[in-house]
Amino acid sequence: MTTITEEKTISKFMKKLTDRHPGEDEFHQAVQEVVESVHDFIEANPHYKEANILERIIEPDRIVIFRVTWEDDDNNIHVNRGYRVQFNNAIGPYKGGLRFHPSVTLGTFKFLGFEQIFKNSLTTLPMGGAKGGSDFDPKGKSDREIMRFCQAFMLELHRHIGSNIDIPAGDIGVGGREIAYLFGMYKKIQNNFTGTITGKQLNMGGSLIRTEATGYGCVYFAQEMLHHIGEDIRGKVCVVSGSGNVAQYTAEKVIELGGKVISFSDSSGTVYDEEGVTEEKLNFVKDLKNNRHGRIKEYAEKYNVPFYEGKTPWHIKCDIAFPSATQNELNLTDAKELVKNGCICIAEGSNMGSTPEAIHYFRETKTLFGVSKAANAGGVAVSGLEMAQNRMGYSWTREDLDERLKTIMKKIHQQCLEYGQSTGYVDYVKGANVAGFKKVADAIIAYGTH
Ligand code: NDP
Ligand code: 2IT
């Protein structure tokens, strides 16, 4: 096989990737970002070229695709497709969330699994990269239907996972309720109560802080970036997209640290609350989204604030932006609008929340940009701590875990500085990719060729 050295250019390397994985644009995008980031580092360290690491790291170890058959409340039988992409386990067992959303394809899970390799490496914990899920649409389904789907999904997935093999968790459409149904079926089939899934409820071996961890971690990371340039979240106006798990706990931490949150969104549109989200309003959002599974428009109706139908929040003037919904939710036009309106920092809760053009613009304008694999790694980091607690048969306190989460986010920031520092600007994309890459690549080389 030809290597990136022989082919000389990134575009040739990418052409080969796109030929091998046709039509999987999100996966191509995720790989391109990493390849561009690590190119110089690899040139300067030829042993990575000699070991052909790039070509080895972009090929998933294993992909499982399976049929999921389940019955709705009216006894109609449905078929969905389940996926698990076990991407790389060089530094630890496969680890990564499950997404239930009608838009997903194999390419979605390849992109997410690939990103997870570097993110998990950055956490400093021993976890490999994986992702999975289904094109099942949880919207409008009854609780019983969700239960039957999760059980049917686990009937197949269980044979591919294990506490030292592959440890799934939540992502879009998979929260505490789904994890309980999935884990319940796993332990029933396996007759084994181990930490094979994270994000579990507390009474079944879950960890304190896991629910909050992605959002809290993202704000801790933003705080690190701001402190580095002599700024602070206190007093800053923050725009948050999404209204699910990551958005809710991002908002909670921003408010706790003295910032002001002025938006939430979902796939129907954006609410703009100029006065700022209070604890009471946030509790309303939590109940609306987590218990009643309603639409964010209800917030606008209840608190008499504007609702922008079908719009994202990036046109709203702010100091800090927290994309917390889905991939490519922030494009070049949005980036220009944000910078024009005085935004100084973007911290991505959503995986690959910004398009390459938007990232390029943030770089060009020297706007702080916390790329997702660094900024949102707090969730999987606390998943790693949940695994550790399960192995010990012990639980740490909330304070203990919050402190560990803060320390991990600080260490991720330091790694970004180490590899992303350039004159007058920290390139967090480059820093995160090179640091994440190095640890995994060194392990791959040490194992030898297989
Ligand atoms: P949730 O399912 O709890 O919430 C998702 C939110 O994003 C909802 O408000 C949803 O709106 C919105 N959304 C989803 N898809 C789209 C879309 N195609 N267009 C517009 N809005 C959309 O998921 P999470 O909060 O867990 O995940 C949010 C993001 O954070 C994802 O990118 C996920 O990969 C990432 N992430 C999550 C982690 C976790 O621990 N949960 C960890 C690290 C990253 P609607 O209800 O209308 O669909
Ligand atoms: O994207 C992510 O990091 C997650 N969805 C969390 C993964 C995990 O295993 O906790």
XYZ file of C-alpha atoms and ligand atoms in Angstrom:
508
model
C 0.000 0.000 0.000
C 1.213 3.501 -0.714
C 1.750 5.785 2.250
C 1.098 9.472 2.677
C 4.827 10.072 2.175
C 4.869 8.356 -1.173
C 1.731 10.098 -2.298
C 3.192 13.370 -1.045
C -0.013 15.332 -0.724
C -2.938 15.360 1.632
C -5.347 15.584 -1.266
C -4.076 12.338 -2.741
C -4.407 10.697 0.638
C -7.938 12.029 0.919
C -8.824 10.869 -2.582
C -7.901 7.351 -1.590
C -9.997 7.606 1.563
C -13.039 8.917 -0.300
C -12.711 6.141 -2.893
C -12.610 3.536 -0.121
C -15.493 5.091 1.831
C -17.684 6.666 -0.874
C -20.464 9.049 0.097
C -19.446 9.274 3.763
C -18.871 13.031 3.810
C -18.818 13.471 7.577
C -16.186 10.773 7.924
C -14.080 12.401 5.191
C -14.414 15.746 6.989
C -13.286 14.287 10.336
C -10.278 12.558 8.749
C -9.268 15.633 6.745
C -9.140 17.739 9.892
C -6.863 15.240 11.652
C -4.622 14.661 8.637
C -4.134 18.396 8.092
C -3.388 18.892 11.798
C -0.835 16.112 12.165
C 0.870 16.478 8.782
C 3.787 18.642 9.964
C 4.207 16.615 13.138
C 4.526 13.438 11.080
C 6.953 15.082 8.679
C 9.091 16.043 11.671
C 8.878 12.536 13.169
C 9.473 10.126 10.288
C 8.983 6.956 12.348
C 5.215 7.594 12.141
C 5.527 7.647 8.349
C 7.649 4.526 8.295
C 5.022 2.701 10.363
C 2.305 4.002 7.991
C 0.300 5.112 11.016
C -2.121 7.394 9.207
C -3.353 4.701 6.913
C -3.675 2.272 9.819
C -5.552 4.705 12.047
C -8.251 5.648 9.503
C -9.357 2.045 9.002
C -11.848 0.814 11.643
C -10.779 -2.367 13.460
C -14.251 -3.827 13.056
C -17.794 -2.822 12.069
C -20.961 -4.630 13.119
C -24.272 -3.928 11.349
C -27.399 -5.746 12.438
C -31.190 -5.910 12.110
C -33.316 -4.761 15.029
C -36.935 -5.939 14.961
C -39.395 -4.562 17.489
C -43.138 -4.220 18.018
C -45.002 -0.928 18.600
C -47.984 -0.432 20.932
C -50.422 -1.320 18.145
C -48.615 -4.587 17.427
C -47.060 -3.388 14.183
C -43.625 -4.865 13.585
C -40.784 -2.518 12.626
C -37.261 -3.069 11.376
C -34.369 -0.715 12.128
C -30.659 -1.011 11.591
C -28.127 -1.189 14.430
C -24.430 -0.284 14.155
C -21.260 -0.502 16.193
C -17.997 0.791 14.758
C -15.121 -0.490 16.906
C -12.532 1.875 15.544
C -9.341 1.496 17.515
C -8.375 -0.186 20.808
C -4.648 0.591 20.911
C -4.792 2.377 24.276
C -7.790 0.702 25.942
C -11.060 -1.136 25.322
C -13.393 0.395 22.714
C -15.412 3.202 24.282
C -18.027 5.579 22.941
C -21.691 6.444 22.895
C -24.810 5.188 21.131
C -26.895 7.547 19.005
C -30.541 6.920 18.126
C -31.591 9.314 15.360
C -33.318 8.742 11.986
C -30.571 10.624 10.098
C -27.688 8.294 11.005
C -25.775 6.206 8.473
C -22.654 4.071 8.685
C -20.701 7.222 7.745
C -22.052 9.021 10.823
C -20.718 6.290 13.097
C -17.388 6.156 11.298
C -16.945 9.897 11.833
C -18.001 9.725 15.465
C -15.911 6.612 16.189
C -12.872 8.185 14.541
C -13.215 11.395 16.574
C -13.626 9.317 19.712
C -10.132 7.763 19.307
C -8.426 11.141 19.755
C -10.869 12.490 22.324
C -10.460 9.433 24.533
C -6.695 9.647 24.173
C -6.803 13.280 25.367
C -8.709 12.349 28.552
C -5.505 10.657 29.838
C -7.593 7.544 30.642
C -7.099 4.143 28.961
C -9.972 4.038 26.455
C -10.072 3.197 22.751
C -12.517 4.696 20.247
C -15.935 3.418 19.147
C -19.434 4.614 18.355
C -22.742 3.023 17.508
C -26.487 3.367 17.498
C -29.458 3.089 15.214
C -31.655 4.920 12.713
C -34.533 4.382 15.180
C -36.410 7.656 15.837
C -37.304 8.021 19.531
C -39.526 11.065 18.871
C -43.206 10.375 19.559
C -42.565 6.847 20.846
C -44.153 5.652 24.081
C -42.020 4.581 27.011
C -42.900 0.919 26.319
C -41.884 1.271 22.675
C -38.544 2.767 23.715
C -38.095 -0.158 26.127
C -38.895 -2.775 23.497
C -36.577 -1.140 20.977
C -33.677 -0.928 23.465
C -34.152 -4.560 24.458
C -34.246 -5.701 20.832
C -31.124 -3.639 20.074
C -29.232 -5.203 22.998
C -30.336 -8.723 21.992
C -27.766 -8.422 19.219
C -25.272 -5.868 20.550
C -24.516 -7.825 23.745
C -22.373 -10.386 21.937
C -19.979 -7.685 20.724
C -19.410 -5.736 23.955
C -18.008 -6.335 27.451
C -16.403 -4.455 30.340
C -12.913 -5.036 28.918
C -13.965 -5.213 25.255
C -16.292 -2.365 24.334
C -18.239 -0.104 26.691
C -21.116 1.882 25.135
C -22.817 4.956 26.680
C -25.316 7.641 25.626
C -25.330 10.256 22.870
C -28.149 11.944 20.921
C -31.440 10.178 21.693
C -29.876 7.935 24.348
C -30.113 9.180 27.936
C -30.616 7.662 31.395
C -33.898 5.945 30.513
C -32.480 4.217 27.432
C -29.260 3.253 29.227
C -31.317 1.551 31.973
C -33.277 -0.501 29.412
C -30.089 -1.386 27.533
C -28.114 -2.327 30.636
C -31.096 -4.257 32.076
C -31.190 -6.452 28.989
C -27.405 -6.803 28.887
C -27.144 -8.122 32.444
C -30.164 -10.386 31.918
C -28.643 -12.067 28.853
C -25.090 -12.207 30.210
C -26.043 -12.920 33.841
C -23.201 -10.605 34.699
C -23.423 -7.276 36.546
C -20.338 -5.481 35.235
C -19.642 -1.961 34.081
C -20.206 -2.749 30.419
C -22.277 0.391 29.872
C -21.685 3.847 31.351
C -24.135 6.645 32.036
C -26.064 4.236 34.267
C -28.407 5.541 36.920
C -26.899 5.814 40.399
C -28.807 2.840 41.833
C -27.384 0.499 39.177
C -23.688 1.382 39.418
C -23.743 4.765 37.710
C -21.412 7.591 38.611
C -22.265 10.926 40.162
C -21.576 13.820 37.756
C -21.806 11.657 34.582
C -25.114 13.252 33.550
C -23.606 16.717 34.001
C -20.083 15.893 32.798
C -20.124 16.847 29.112
C -21.729 20.236 29.701
C -19.743 21.013 32.855
C -16.521 19.871 31.190
C -17.180 22.049 28.154
C -17.591 25.115 30.366
C -14.462 24.220 32.358
C -12.602 23.999 29.056
C -13.973 27.368 27.895
C -12.896 28.813 31.250
C -9.352 27.465 30.688
C -9.211 29.057 27.223
C -10.480 32.363 28.601
C -8.094 32.372 31.568
C -5.241 31.801 29.147
C -6.011 35.177 27.515
C -6.817 36.908 30.811
C -10.607 36.659 30.513
C -13.324 34.905 32.565
C -16.831 33.538 32.026
C -18.214 35.777 34.770
C -20.383 38.481 33.215
C -20.214 36.993 29.724
C -23.292 36.569 27.544
C -23.518 33.010 26.232
C -25.477 31.506 23.398
C -26.214 27.774 23.697
C -27.707 25.610 20.951
C -29.658 22.411 21.587
C -31.694 21.739 24.715
C -30.722 18.166 25.501
C -28.218 16.739 27.951
C -25.167 18.730 26.860
C -27.028 22.038 26.435
C -28.743 21.798 29.837
C -25.589 21.207 31.864
C -23.573 23.695 29.855
C -26.181 26.288 30.782
C -26.204 25.163 34.430
C -22.436 25.597 34.794
C -22.338 28.916 32.913
C -24.984 30.301 35.269
C -23.127 28.936 38.320
C -19.920 30.649 37.168
C -21.667 33.999 36.746
C -22.309 34.012 32.991
C -25.643 34.715 31.314
C -27.314 32.160 29.010
C -29.686 33.680 26.473
C -30.704 30.850 24.149
C -31.680 27.223 23.685
C -32.772 25.461 20.527
C -33.973 22.180 19.067
C -34.515 20.998 15.509
C -37.651 23.209 15.289
C -35.991 26.524 16.166
C -34.403 28.815 18.743
C -35.668 30.605 21.839
C -34.039 33.951 22.678
C -34.283 35.009 26.309
C -32.598 38.388 26.572
C -33.123 38.545 30.365
C -31.174 35.330 30.807
C -32.020 31.760 31.768
C -32.526 31.398 35.525
C -32.363 28.245 37.639
C -36.157 28.059 37.551
C -36.264 28.392 33.757
C -33.549 25.757 33.422
C -35.603 23.384 35.579
C -38.485 23.998 33.193
C -36.247 22.987 30.244
C -35.067 19.851 32.079
C -38.643 18.768 32.804
C -39.787 19.683 29.277
C -37.023 17.747 27.539
C -36.199 14.914 29.955
C -39.679 13.999 31.274
C -42.267 15.366 28.870
C -40.155 15.070 25.695
C -41.680 18.332 24.423
C -40.506 21.077 22.040
C -38.394 24.092 23.084
C -41.053 26.400 21.585
C -42.981 25.842 24.839
C -40.266 27.850 26.625
C -41.025 30.846 24.408
C -44.726 30.477 25.097
C -44.291 30.099 28.870
C -41.817 32.948 29.361
C -43.115 35.182 26.583
C -39.824 35.463 24.697
C -39.133 35.309 20.936
C -39.027 31.968 19.107
C -37.158 31.857 15.805
C -38.790 29.061 13.837
C -36.342 26.841 11.955
C -33.320 28.961 12.969
C -30.075 28.297 14.817
C -28.978 30.844 17.467
C -25.724 32.089 15.900
C -27.142 35.426 14.708
C -27.746 36.469 18.342
C -25.104 38.823 19.757
C -22.964 37.106 22.389
C -19.496 36.829 23.949
C -19.286 33.028 23.964
C -20.980 30.377 21.820
C -21.601 26.786 22.927
C -22.780 24.621 20.010
C -24.467 21.695 21.809
C -26.837 20.086 19.306
C -25.307 18.240 16.366
C -22.558 18.105 13.713
C -22.053 20.957 11.247
C -24.624 23.090 13.027
C -22.378 26.170 12.715
C -21.270 27.212 9.211
C -19.145 29.991 7.690
C -22.007 32.514 7.598
C -22.665 31.811 11.288
C -18.966 32.148 12.130
C -18.803 35.540 10.401
C -21.939 36.708 12.177
C -20.587 35.601 15.572
C -17.218 37.315 15.129
C -18.842 40.462 13.730
C -21.057 40.616 16.825
C -18.062 40.427 19.178
C -17.977 36.720 20.089
C -14.524 35.869 21.487
C -14.812 32.161 22.220
C -16.516 29.060 20.837
C -16.509 25.800 22.812
C -18.015 22.821 21.021
C -20.218 20.504 23.075
C -21.525 18.884 19.902
C -19.203 16.539 18.033
C -17.781 18.320 14.966
C -20.252 21.152 15.600
C -18.578 23.555 13.149
C -17.927 23.161 9.430
C -14.297 23.277 8.177
C -14.956 26.707 6.635
C -16.218 28.059 9.961
C -13.161 26.677 11.767
C -10.903 28.245 9.153
C -12.556 31.604 9.744
C -12.155 31.353 13.531
C -8.471 30.573 13.014
C -8.015 33.442 10.584
C -9.630 35.909 12.987
C -7.736 34.437 15.966
C -10.999 33.698 17.767
C -10.670 31.139 20.584
C -12.016 27.883 19.184
C -12.339 24.852 21.484
C -12.678 21.926 19.101
C -15.116 19.216 20.179
C -12.655 16.387 20.775
C -11.026 18.565 23.444
C -13.944 20.641 24.728
C -16.547 17.888 25.063
C -14.257 15.136 26.384
C -15.588 15.584 29.933
C -18.472 13.196 29.274
C -16.390 10.252 28.221
C -13.811 11.127 30.889
C -16.385 10.651 33.637
C -17.518 7.503 31.819
C -13.922 6.335 32.283
C -14.194 7.166 35.971
C -17.483 5.219 36.125
C -15.660 2.219 34.670
C -12.953 2.576 37.316
C -15.563 2.763 40.099
C -17.370 -0.305 38.726
C -14.134 -2.276 38.651
C -13.395 -1.304 42.260
C -16.976 -1.826 43.406
C -16.795 1.617 44.970
C -18.242 5.122 44.392
C -16.455 8.435 44.674
C -18.264 11.508 46.012
C -19.677 14.275 43.846
C -16.976 16.687 45.013
C -14.260 14.157 44.302
C -15.563 13.502 40.781
C -16.084 17.174 39.966
C -12.495 17.849 41.025
C -11.250 14.947 38.855
C -13.292 16.267 35.910
C -11.822 19.759 36.345
C -8.306 18.344 36.531
C -8.838 16.289 33.367
C -10.172 19.305 31.435
C -7.123 21.284 32.605
C -4.805 18.509 31.418
C -6.543 18.455 28.038
C -6.048 22.197 27.774
C -2.361 21.808 28.638
C -1.933 19.169 25.924
C -3.543 21.562 23.417
C -1.106 24.275 24.472
C 1.836 21.918 24.169
C 1.093 21.010 20.561
C -1.033 23.936 19.322
C 0.877 27.011 20.435
C 1.794 29.355 17.595
C 2.749 33.033 17.750
C 0.012 34.947 19.497
C -2.611 32.253 19.041
C -3.369 28.793 20.348
C -4.547 26.495 17.586
C -6.699 24.128 19.671
C -7.584 22.044 16.614
C -3.973 21.266 15.860
C -3.065 20.907 19.537
C -5.880 18.435 20.276
C -5.276 16.381 17.148
C -1.524 16.074 17.551
C -1.680 15.288 21.280
C -4.505 12.761 20.791
C -2.739 11.201 17.814
C 0.688 10.854 19.420
C -0.382 8.639 22.314
C -2.360 6.266 20.082
C 0.293 6.192 17.345
C 3.056 5.380 19.850
C 1.012 2.456 21.183
C 0.311 1.147 17.661
C 4.027 1.216 16.852
C 4.941 -0.519 20.118
C 2.588 -3.417 19.375
C 4.338 -4.146 16.080
C 2.545 -4.965 12.873
C -0.681 -6.946 13.078
P -29.737 14.950 23.312
O -30.447 13.914 22.546
O -29.909 15.019 24.783
O -30.066 16.403 22.738
C -29.822 16.696 21.408
C -30.239 18.130 21.139
O -29.751 18.516 19.860
C -31.736 18.305 21.090
O -32.066 19.597 21.485
C -32.026 18.082 19.624
O -33.244 18.663 19.159
C -30.849 18.760 18.981
N -30.584 18.138 17.683
C -30.253 16.851 17.458
N -30.113 16.607 16.151
C -30.361 17.793 15.550
C -30.376 18.199 14.209
N -30.099 17.344 13.205
N -30.668 19.516 13.950
C -30.957 20.378 14.957
N -30.966 20.038 16.246
C -30.669 18.771 16.541
O -28.201 14.753 22.933
P -26.898 15.276 23.698
O -27.170 16.552 24.381
O -26.358 14.136 24.460
O -25.911 15.505 22.471
C -25.731 16.790 21.857
C -24.399 16.803 21.139
O -23.342 16.586 22.102
C -24.192 15.715 20.082
O -23.381 16.226 19.040
C -23.416 14.639 20.836
O -22.679 13.823 19.959
C -22.514 15.504 21.690
N -21.942 14.860 22.854
C -22.721 14.259 23.796
C -22.148 13.672 24.902
C -22.962 13.084 25.985
O -22.368 12.693 27.001
N -24.267 12.996 25.892
C -20.689 13.639 25.072
C -19.956 14.369 24.058
C -20.582 14.924 22.992
P -34.491 17.712 18.773
O -34.996 17.215 20.104
O -35.426 18.590 18.043
O -33.948 16.602 17.919
O -19.316 11.769 22.150
C -19.081 11.343 23.295
O -17.974 11.485 23.823
C -20.167 10.659 24.016
N -21.264 10.574 23.504
C -19.902 10.045 25.362
C -19.222 8.712 25.206
C -19.073 7.920 26.461
O -18.648 6.769 26.323
O -19.361 8.396 27.567
